[in-house]
PDB file of C-alpha atoms and ligand atoms in Angstrom:
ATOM      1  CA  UNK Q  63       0.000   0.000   0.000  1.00  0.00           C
ATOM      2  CA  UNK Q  64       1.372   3.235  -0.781  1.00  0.00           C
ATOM      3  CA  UNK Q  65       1.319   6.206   2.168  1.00  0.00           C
ATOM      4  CA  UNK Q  66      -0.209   9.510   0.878  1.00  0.00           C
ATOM      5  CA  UNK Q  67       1.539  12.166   2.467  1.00  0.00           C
ATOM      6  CA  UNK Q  68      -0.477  14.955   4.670  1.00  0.00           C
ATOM      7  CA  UNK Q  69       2.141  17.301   3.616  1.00  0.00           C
ATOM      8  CA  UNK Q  70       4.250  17.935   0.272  1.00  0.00           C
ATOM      9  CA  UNK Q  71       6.827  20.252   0.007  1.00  0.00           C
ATOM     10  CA  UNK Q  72       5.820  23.751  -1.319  1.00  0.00           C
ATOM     11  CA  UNK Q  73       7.273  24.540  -4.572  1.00  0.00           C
ATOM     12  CA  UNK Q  74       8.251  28.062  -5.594  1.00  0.00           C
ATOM     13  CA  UNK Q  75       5.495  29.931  -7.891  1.00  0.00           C
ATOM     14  CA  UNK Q  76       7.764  31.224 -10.392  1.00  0.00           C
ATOM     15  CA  UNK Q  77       9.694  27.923 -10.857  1.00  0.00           C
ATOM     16  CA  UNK Q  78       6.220  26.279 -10.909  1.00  0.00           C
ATOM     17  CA  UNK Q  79       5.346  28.943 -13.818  1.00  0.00           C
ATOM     18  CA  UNK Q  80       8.686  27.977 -15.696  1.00  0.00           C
ATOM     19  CA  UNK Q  81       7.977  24.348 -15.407  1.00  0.00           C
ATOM     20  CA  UNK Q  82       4.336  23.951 -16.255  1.00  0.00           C
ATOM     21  CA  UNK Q  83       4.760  26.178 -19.656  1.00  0.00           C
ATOM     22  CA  UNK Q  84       6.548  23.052 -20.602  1.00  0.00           C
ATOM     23  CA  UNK Q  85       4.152  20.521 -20.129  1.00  0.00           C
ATOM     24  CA  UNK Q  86       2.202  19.739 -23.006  1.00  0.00           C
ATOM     25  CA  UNK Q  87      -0.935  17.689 -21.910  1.00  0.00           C
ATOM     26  CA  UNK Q  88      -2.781  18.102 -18.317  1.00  0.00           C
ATOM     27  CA  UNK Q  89      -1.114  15.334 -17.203  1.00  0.00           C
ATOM     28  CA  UNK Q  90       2.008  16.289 -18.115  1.00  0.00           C
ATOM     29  CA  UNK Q  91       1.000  19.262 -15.680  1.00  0.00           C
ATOM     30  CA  UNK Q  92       0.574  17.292 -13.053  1.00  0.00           C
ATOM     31  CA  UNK Q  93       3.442  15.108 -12.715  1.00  0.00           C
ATOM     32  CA  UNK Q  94       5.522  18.141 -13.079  1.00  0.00           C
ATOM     33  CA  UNK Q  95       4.104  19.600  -9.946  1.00  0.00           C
ATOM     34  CA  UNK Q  96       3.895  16.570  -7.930  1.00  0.00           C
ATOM     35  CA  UNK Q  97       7.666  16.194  -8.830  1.00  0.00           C
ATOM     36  CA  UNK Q  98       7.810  20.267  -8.157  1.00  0.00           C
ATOM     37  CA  UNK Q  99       6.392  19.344  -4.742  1.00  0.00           C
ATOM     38  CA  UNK Q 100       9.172  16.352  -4.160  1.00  0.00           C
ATOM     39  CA  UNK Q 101       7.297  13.596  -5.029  1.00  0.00           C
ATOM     40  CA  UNK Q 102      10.208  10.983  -7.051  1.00  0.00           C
ATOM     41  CA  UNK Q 103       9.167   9.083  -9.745  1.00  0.00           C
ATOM     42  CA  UNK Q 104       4.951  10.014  -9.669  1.00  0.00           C
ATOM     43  CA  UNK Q 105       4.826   8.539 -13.101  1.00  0.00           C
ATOM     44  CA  UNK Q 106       5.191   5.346 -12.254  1.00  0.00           C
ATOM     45  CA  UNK Q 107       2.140   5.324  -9.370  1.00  0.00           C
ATOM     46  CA  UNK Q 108      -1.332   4.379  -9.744  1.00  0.00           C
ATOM     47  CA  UNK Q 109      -3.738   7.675 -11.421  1.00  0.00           C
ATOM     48  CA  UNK Q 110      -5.959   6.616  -7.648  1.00  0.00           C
ATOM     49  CA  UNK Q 111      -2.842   7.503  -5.141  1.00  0.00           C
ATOM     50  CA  UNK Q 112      -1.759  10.883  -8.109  1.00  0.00           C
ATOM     51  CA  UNK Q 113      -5.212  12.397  -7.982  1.00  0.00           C
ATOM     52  CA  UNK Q 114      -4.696  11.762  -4.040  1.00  0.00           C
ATOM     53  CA  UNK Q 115      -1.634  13.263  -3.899  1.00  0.00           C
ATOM     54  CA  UNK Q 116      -2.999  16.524  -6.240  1.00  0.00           C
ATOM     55  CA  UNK Q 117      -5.129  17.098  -3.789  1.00  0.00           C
ATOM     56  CA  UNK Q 118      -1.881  17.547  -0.797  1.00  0.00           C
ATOM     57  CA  UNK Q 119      -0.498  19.458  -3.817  1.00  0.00           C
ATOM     58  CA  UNK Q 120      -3.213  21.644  -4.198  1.00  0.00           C
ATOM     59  CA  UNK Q 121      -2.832  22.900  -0.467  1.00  0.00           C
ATOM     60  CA  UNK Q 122       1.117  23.075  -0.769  1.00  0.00           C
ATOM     61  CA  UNK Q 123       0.794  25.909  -3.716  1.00  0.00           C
ATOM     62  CA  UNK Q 124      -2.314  27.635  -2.562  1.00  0.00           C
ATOM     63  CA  UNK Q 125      -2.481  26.941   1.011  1.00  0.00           C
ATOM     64  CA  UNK Q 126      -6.023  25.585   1.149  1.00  0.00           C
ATOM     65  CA  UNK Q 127      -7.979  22.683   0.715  1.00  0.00           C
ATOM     66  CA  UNK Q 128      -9.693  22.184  -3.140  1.00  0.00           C
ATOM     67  CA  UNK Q 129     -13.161  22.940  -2.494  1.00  0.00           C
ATOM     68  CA  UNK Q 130     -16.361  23.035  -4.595  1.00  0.00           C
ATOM     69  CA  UNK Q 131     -19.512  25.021  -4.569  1.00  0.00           C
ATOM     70  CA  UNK Q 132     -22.929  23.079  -6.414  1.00  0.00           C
ATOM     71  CA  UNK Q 133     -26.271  24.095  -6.689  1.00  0.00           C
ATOM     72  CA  UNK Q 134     -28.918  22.049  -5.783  1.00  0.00           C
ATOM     73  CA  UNK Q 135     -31.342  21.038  -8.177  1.00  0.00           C
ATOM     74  CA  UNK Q 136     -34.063  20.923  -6.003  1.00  0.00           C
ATOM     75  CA  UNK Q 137     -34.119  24.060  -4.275  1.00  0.00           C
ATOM     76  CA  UNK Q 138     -31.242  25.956  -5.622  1.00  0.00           C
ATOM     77  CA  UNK Q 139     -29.189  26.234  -2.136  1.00  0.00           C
ATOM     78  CA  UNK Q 140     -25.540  26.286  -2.562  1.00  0.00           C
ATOM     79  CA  UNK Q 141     -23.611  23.779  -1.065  1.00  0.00           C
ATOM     80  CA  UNK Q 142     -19.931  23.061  -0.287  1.00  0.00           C
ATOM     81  CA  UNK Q 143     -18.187  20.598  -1.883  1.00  0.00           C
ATOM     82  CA  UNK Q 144     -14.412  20.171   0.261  1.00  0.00           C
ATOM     83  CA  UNK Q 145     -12.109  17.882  -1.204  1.00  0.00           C
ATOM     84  CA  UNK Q 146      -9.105  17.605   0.700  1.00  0.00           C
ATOM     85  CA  UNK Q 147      -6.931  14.552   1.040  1.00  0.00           C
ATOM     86  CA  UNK Q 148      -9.023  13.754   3.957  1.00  0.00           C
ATOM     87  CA  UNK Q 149     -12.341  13.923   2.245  1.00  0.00           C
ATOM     88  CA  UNK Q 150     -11.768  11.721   0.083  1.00  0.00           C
ATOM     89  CA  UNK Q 151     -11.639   7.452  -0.117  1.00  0.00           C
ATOM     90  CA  UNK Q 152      -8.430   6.225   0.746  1.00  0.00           C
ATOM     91  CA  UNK Q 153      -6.183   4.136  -2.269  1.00  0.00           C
ATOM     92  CA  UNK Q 154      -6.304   0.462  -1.796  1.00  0.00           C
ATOM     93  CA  UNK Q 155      -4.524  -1.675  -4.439  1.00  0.00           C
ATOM     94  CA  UNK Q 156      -6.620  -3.454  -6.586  1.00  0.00           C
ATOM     95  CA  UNK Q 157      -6.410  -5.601  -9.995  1.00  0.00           C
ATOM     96  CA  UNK Q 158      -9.312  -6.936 -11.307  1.00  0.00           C
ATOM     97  CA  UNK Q 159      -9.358 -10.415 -12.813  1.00  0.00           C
ATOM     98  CA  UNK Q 160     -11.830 -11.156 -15.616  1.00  0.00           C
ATOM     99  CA  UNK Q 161     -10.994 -14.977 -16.005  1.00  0.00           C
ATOM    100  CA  UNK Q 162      -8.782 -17.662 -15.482  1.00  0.00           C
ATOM    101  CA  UNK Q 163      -5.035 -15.587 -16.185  1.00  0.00           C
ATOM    102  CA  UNK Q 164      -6.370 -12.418 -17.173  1.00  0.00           C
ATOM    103  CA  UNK Q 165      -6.708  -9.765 -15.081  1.00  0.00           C
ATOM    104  CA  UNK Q 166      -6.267  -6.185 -15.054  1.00  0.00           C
ATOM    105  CA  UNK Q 167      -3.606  -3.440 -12.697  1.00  0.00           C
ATOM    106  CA  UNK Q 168      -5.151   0.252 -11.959  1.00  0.00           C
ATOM    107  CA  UNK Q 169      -3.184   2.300 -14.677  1.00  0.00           C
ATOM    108  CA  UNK Q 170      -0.384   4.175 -13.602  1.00  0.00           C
ATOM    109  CA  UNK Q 171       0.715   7.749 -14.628  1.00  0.00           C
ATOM    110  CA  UNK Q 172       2.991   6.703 -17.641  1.00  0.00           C
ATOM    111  CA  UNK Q 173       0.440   4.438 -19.105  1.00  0.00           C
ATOM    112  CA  UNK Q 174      -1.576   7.113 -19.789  1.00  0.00           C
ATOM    113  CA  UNK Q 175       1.337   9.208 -21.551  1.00  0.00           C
ATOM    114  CA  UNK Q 176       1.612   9.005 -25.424  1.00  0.00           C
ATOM    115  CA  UNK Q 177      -1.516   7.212 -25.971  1.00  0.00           C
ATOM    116  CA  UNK Q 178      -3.503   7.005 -29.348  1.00  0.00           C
ATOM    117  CA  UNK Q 179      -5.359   9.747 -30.241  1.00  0.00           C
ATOM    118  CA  UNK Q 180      -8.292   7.986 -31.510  1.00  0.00           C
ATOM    119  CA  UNK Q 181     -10.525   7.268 -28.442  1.00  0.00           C
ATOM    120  CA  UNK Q 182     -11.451   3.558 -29.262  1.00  0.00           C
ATOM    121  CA  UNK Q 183      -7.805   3.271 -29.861  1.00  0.00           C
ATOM    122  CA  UNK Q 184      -6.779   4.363 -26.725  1.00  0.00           C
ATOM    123  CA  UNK Q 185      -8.794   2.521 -24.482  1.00  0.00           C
ATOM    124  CA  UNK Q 186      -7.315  -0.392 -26.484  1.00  0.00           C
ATOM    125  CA  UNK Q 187      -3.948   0.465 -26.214  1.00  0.00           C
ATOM    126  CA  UNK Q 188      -4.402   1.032 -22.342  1.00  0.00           C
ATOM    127  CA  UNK Q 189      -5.912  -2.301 -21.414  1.00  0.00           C
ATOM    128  CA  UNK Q 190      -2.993  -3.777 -23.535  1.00  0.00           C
ATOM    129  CA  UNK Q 191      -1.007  -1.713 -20.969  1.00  0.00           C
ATOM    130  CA  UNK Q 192      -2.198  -2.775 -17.796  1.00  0.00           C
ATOM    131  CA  UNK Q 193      -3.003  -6.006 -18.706  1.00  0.00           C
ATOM    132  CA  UNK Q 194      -1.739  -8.830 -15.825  1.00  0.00           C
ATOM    133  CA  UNK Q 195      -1.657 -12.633 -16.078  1.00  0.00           C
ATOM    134  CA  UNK Q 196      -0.526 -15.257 -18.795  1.00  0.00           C
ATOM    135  CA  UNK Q 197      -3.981 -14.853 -20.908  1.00  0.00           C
ATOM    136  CA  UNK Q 198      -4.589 -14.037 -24.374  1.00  0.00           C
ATOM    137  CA  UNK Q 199      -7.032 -11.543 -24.687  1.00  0.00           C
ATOM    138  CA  UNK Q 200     -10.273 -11.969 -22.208  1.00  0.00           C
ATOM    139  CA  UNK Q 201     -10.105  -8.292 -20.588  1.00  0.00           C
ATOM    140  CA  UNK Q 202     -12.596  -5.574 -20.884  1.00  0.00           C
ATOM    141  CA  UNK Q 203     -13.238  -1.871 -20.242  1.00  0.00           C
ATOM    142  CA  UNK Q 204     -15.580  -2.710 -16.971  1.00  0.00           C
ATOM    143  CA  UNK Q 205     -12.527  -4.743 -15.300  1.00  0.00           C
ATOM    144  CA  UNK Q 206     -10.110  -1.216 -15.685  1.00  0.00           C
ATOM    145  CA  UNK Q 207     -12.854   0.908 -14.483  1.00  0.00           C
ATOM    146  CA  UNK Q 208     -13.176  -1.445 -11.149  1.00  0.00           C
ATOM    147  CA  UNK Q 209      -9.381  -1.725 -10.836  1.00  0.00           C
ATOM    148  CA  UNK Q 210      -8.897   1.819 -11.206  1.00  0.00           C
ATOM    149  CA  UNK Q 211      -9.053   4.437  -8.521  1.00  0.00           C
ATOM    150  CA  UNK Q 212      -8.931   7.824  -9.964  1.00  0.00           C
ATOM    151  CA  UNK Q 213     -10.972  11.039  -8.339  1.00  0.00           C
ATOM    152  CA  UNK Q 214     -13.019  11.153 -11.165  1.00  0.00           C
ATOM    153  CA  UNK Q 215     -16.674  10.609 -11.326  1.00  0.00           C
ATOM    154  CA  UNK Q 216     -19.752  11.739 -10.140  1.00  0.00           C
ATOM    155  CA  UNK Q 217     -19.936  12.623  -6.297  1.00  0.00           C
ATOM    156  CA  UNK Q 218     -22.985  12.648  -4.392  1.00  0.00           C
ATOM    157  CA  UNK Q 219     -23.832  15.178  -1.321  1.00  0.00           C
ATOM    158  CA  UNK Q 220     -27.006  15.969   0.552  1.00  0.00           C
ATOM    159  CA  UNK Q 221     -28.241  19.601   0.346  1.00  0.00           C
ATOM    160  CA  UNK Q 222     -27.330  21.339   3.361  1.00  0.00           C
ATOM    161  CA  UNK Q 223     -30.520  23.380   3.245  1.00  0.00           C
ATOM    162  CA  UNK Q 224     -33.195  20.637   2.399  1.00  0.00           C
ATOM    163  CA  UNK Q 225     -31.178  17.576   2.770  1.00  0.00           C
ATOM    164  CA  UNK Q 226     -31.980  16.529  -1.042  1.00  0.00           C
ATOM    165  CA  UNK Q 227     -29.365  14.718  -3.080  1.00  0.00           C
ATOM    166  CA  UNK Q 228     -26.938  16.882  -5.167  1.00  0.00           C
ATOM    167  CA  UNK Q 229     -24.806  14.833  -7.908  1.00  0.00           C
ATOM    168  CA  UNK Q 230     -21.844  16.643  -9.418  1.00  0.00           C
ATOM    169  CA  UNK Q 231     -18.950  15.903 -11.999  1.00  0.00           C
ATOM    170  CA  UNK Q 232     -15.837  15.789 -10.227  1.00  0.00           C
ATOM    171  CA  UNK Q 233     -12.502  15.543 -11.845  1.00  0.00           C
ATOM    172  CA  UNK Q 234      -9.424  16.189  -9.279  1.00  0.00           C
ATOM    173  CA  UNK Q 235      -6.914  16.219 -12.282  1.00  0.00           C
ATOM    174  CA  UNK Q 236      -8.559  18.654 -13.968  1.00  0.00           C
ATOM    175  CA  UNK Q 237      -9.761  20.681 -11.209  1.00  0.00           C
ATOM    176  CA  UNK Q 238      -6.226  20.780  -9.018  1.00  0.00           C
ATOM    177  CA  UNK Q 239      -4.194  21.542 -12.801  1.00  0.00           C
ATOM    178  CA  UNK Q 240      -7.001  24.526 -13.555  1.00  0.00           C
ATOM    179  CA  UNK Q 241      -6.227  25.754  -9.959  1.00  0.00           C
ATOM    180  CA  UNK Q 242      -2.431  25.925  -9.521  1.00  0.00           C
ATOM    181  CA  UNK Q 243      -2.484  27.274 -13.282  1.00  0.00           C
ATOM    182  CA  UNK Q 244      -4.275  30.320 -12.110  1.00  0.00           C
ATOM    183  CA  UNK Q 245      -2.059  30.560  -9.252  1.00  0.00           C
ATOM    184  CA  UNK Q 246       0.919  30.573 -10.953  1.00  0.00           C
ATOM    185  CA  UNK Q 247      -0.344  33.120 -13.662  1.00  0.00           C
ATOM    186  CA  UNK Q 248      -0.355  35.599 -10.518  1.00  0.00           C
ATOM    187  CA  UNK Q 249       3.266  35.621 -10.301  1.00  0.00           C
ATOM    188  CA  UNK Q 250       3.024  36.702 -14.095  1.00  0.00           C
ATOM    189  CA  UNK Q 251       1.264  39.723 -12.541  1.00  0.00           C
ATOM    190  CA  UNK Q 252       2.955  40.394  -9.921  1.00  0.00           C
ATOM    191  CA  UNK Q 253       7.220  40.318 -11.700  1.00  0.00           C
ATOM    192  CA  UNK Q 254       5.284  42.708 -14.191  1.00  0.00           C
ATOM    193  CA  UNK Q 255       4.010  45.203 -11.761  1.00  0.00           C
ATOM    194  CA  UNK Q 256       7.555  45.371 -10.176  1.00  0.00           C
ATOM    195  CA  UNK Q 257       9.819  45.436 -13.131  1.00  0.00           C
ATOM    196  CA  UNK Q 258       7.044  48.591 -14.501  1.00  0.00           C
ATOM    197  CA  UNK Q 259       7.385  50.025 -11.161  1.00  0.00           C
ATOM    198  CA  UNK Q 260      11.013  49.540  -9.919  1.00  0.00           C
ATOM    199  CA  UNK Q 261      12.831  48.419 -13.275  1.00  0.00           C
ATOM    200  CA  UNK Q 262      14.567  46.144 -12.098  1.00  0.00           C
ATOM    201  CA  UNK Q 263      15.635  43.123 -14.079  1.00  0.00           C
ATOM    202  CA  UNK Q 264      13.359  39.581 -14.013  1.00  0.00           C
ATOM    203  CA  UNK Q 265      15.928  37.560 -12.668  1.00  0.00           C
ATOM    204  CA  UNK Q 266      16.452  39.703  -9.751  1.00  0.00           C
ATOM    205  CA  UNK Q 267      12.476  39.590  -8.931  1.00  0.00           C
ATOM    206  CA  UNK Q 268      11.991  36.163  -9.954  1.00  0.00           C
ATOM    207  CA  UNK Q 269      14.565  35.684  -7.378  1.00  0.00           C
ATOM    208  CA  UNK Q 270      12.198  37.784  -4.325  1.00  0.00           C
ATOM    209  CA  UNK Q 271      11.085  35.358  -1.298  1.00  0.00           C
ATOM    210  CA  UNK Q 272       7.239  35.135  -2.599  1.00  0.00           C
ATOM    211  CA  UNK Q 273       5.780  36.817   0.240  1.00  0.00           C
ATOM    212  CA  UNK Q 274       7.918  40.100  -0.587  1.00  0.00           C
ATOM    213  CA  UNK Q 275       7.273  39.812  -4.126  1.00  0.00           C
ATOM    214  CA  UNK Q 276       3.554  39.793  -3.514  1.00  0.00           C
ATOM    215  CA  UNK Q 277       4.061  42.552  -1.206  1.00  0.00           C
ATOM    216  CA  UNK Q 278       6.272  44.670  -3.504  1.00  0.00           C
ATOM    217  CA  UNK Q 279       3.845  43.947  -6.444  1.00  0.00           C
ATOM    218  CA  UNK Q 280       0.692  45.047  -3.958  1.00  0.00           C
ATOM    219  CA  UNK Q 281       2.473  48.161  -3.309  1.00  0.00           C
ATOM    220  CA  UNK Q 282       3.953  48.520  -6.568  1.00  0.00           C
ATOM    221  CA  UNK Q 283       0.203  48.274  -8.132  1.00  0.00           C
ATOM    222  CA  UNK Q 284      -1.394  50.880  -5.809  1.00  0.00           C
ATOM    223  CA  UNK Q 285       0.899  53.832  -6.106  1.00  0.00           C
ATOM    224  CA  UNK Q 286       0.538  55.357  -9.797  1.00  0.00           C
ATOM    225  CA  UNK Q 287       3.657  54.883 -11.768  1.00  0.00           C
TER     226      UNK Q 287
HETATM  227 ZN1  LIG K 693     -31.749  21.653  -1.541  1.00  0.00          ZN
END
């Protein structure tokens, strides 16, 4: 079984902003801030434990908890969603087995790199991936989606104001990469509004602690240049 942290390192913004414009697919995004955050090797563990560990990541860059608000459908209260690590199902290890010597391992972060771009394709190419035992063939979609353990899906809560069931889409990945994104594009913001306002050069501010640079770039943005 593999330990989820509590706790993962905090990576700096602006080497976080340098990294990421790398990445070409959202899950390239993601390894490259779980390894930002010290995690070794995150491509090679299961999608259930990454999404678990986004969600330690997601606290380390912005210093709270992922959290969502829904509407519910009944009587149109809003209603908070948290999803921190401890909100969530803990990873157990899992294959699925479909038949005598054919079974199927949750997929881990590099079998989902440099798939097919055809859908039908891809799903193919996947179960080929995480196939287990000596058995030709014999292995289907429904055995990956009960061996895998990703934080995507749809969640059910009870309305907080009528107690009526509320079902909403949630996809960690997605939702922890669109969130440290807009994070990082503050420091954007900020090494602009001090380089306009003090002219000094971008290494030297990319180089600021990231408290003072937020501070400098608060100050720099409310007294007219
Ligand atoms: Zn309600």
């Amino acid at each position: 079984m593999i330990e989820v942290p509590g706790v993962l390192v905090a990576p700096s913004r602006v080497m976080l902003l340098r990294l990421l414009s790398d990445a070409s697919t959202e899950l390239d995004e993601v390894l490259t801030l779980l390894g930002a955050c010290g995690v070794p090797g995150c491509a090679d563990l299961p999608i259930g434990v990454i999404d678990r560990l986004l969600l330690v990541a997601h606290r380390a860059v912005t210093g709270r908890d992922l959290e969502l608000v829904v509407s519910c459908p009944a009587c149109g209260a809003l209603s908070e969603l948290p999803l921190g690590a401890s909100d969530v199902p803990s990873h157990t290890p899992r294959c699925s087995w479909c038949g005598p010597g054919a079974g199927v391992r949750e997929p881990v972060g590099a079998d989902l790199l440099g798939l097919p771009v055809d859908g039908a394709e891809a799903a193919r190419e996947l179960l080929r991936r995480c196939s287990v035992g000596p058995a030709e063939g014999g292995r289907d979609q429904a055995a990956l989606d009960r061996a895998e353990q990703s934080l995507c899906g749809n969640v059910r809560v009870a309305c907080t104001s009528c107690r009526g069931p509320i079902e909403h889409y949630v996809d960690v990945q997605h939702l922890v990469a669109t969130a440290v994104a807009s994070a990082v594009a503050d420091v954007d913001v900020e090494v602009h509004l001090i380089a306009s306002r003090y002219k000094w050069d971008l290494s030297t501010i990319e180089l600021l602690p990231e408290k003072r640079r937020a501070r400098l770039a608060a100050l720099a943005a409310g007294v007219p240049g």
